[in-house]
């Protein structure tokens, strides 16, 4: 299992590097080619929009062998990235948008596929730790890859970045092929529903997954809602240069790396819902700290928020992996991703509008919403019989000799 854990962390490092580098360069490339800032901003929307189709796309992972499908998606993504070599001027701008959409679709399939594969490769008690390590690896790449991608773009242009990014999913596909999948569930469902409704019913039909995913959704949505407010705090309230936003991004990234390294142990000790509650509360505290008129407090707030977000996210992912029948993990994981990240599509523009009320109101509103979610989740957790305690994290799945194609 140590071997599989190392492979999954390496997969997160490589995929995180390629996607983080290309996501920044895509916008810069569109801006250079078209001269339009609005078109450049739409590249990010193309990446996030496909998450709304998660419940439908996730069904593919339950109807086909998961590992071959994930490998195929990575290879097709590499081919799509190489299509960017045809970009020569404004007439080919549509290619960058098309590849951004391909990235978005691949995110949905690969993220859900990897979530579904993990229980087949690891013991149930290892899921929290490995999910945390993967989160730390991805956050670490967010600190390194954008700088590397921008530097390579400035030196050799967009084509060089496209080739480098295309190499990453090829290497990831090789690592997926090296996984040893020999853990199979004993709880096969007797009936398999089709369509998005099945994923919704399974995801929200259990208290452990319902509460953990809801807490993660609130935290992630509020992270998007507070983006404009954080910009305004730095520029308008603290009167610091815009480059200070890079300091905050690095501080939050450092907090996320730290949070990811310890979250697995917390989940093993307290359960996913309790860790989700703690993560959401920490994010609220981080928002309030950023409201203080003192720049060191803003940095500390970014670190605290950075710890809280991966706690909430990893707790939700681990709850889904632990409490979902393996045959339905693909669509349930994709539905969970839609529930957690879909609200960003609305939260970001709402936050951009709310900042017209002032820099602090969006941050204070986000803290209030997060703390309300914490109170509700805590009350519901205590008012019903426990089903997500550490003992419940042990094994609904037992070691087996399931098909290696999964």
PDB file of C-alpha atoms in Angstrom, residues 25 58 65 99 120 129 174 186 192 245-246 304 339 351 356:
ATOM      1  CA  UNK A  25      -0.760  30.690 -19.450  1.00  0.00           C
ATOM      2  CA  UNK A  58     -19.574  10.554 -13.431  1.00  0.00           C
ATOM      3  CA  UNK A  65     -13.500   0.043 -16.151  1.00  0.00           C
ATOM      4  CA  UNK A  99      -8.583  23.091 -24.908  1.00  0.00           C
ATOM      5  CA  UNK A 120      -9.463  -0.107  -4.507  1.00  0.00           C
ATOM      6  CA  UNK A 129      -3.772  10.420   5.093  1.00  0.00           C
ATOM      7  CA  UNK A 174       1.901   5.680 -16.922  1.00  0.00           C
ATOM      8  CA  UNK A 186     -18.123  -6.842  -0.690  1.00  0.00           C
ATOM      9  CA  UNK A 192     -27.850   0.357 -10.224  1.00  0.00           C
ATOM     10  CA  UNK A 245      -1.757  39.675  -3.231  1.00  0.00           C
ATOM     11  CA  UNK A 246       1.011  37.280  -4.213  1.00  0.00           C
ATOM     12  CA  UNK A 304      -5.588  30.038   8.765  1.00  0.00           C
ATOM     13  CA  UNK A 339     -21.961  20.153  -5.204  1.00  0.00           C
ATOM     14  CA  UNK A 351     -18.716  38.587  -4.376  1.00  0.00           C
ATOM     15  CA  UNK A 356     -19.311  47.648  -3.910  1.00  0.00           C
TER      16      UNK A 356
END
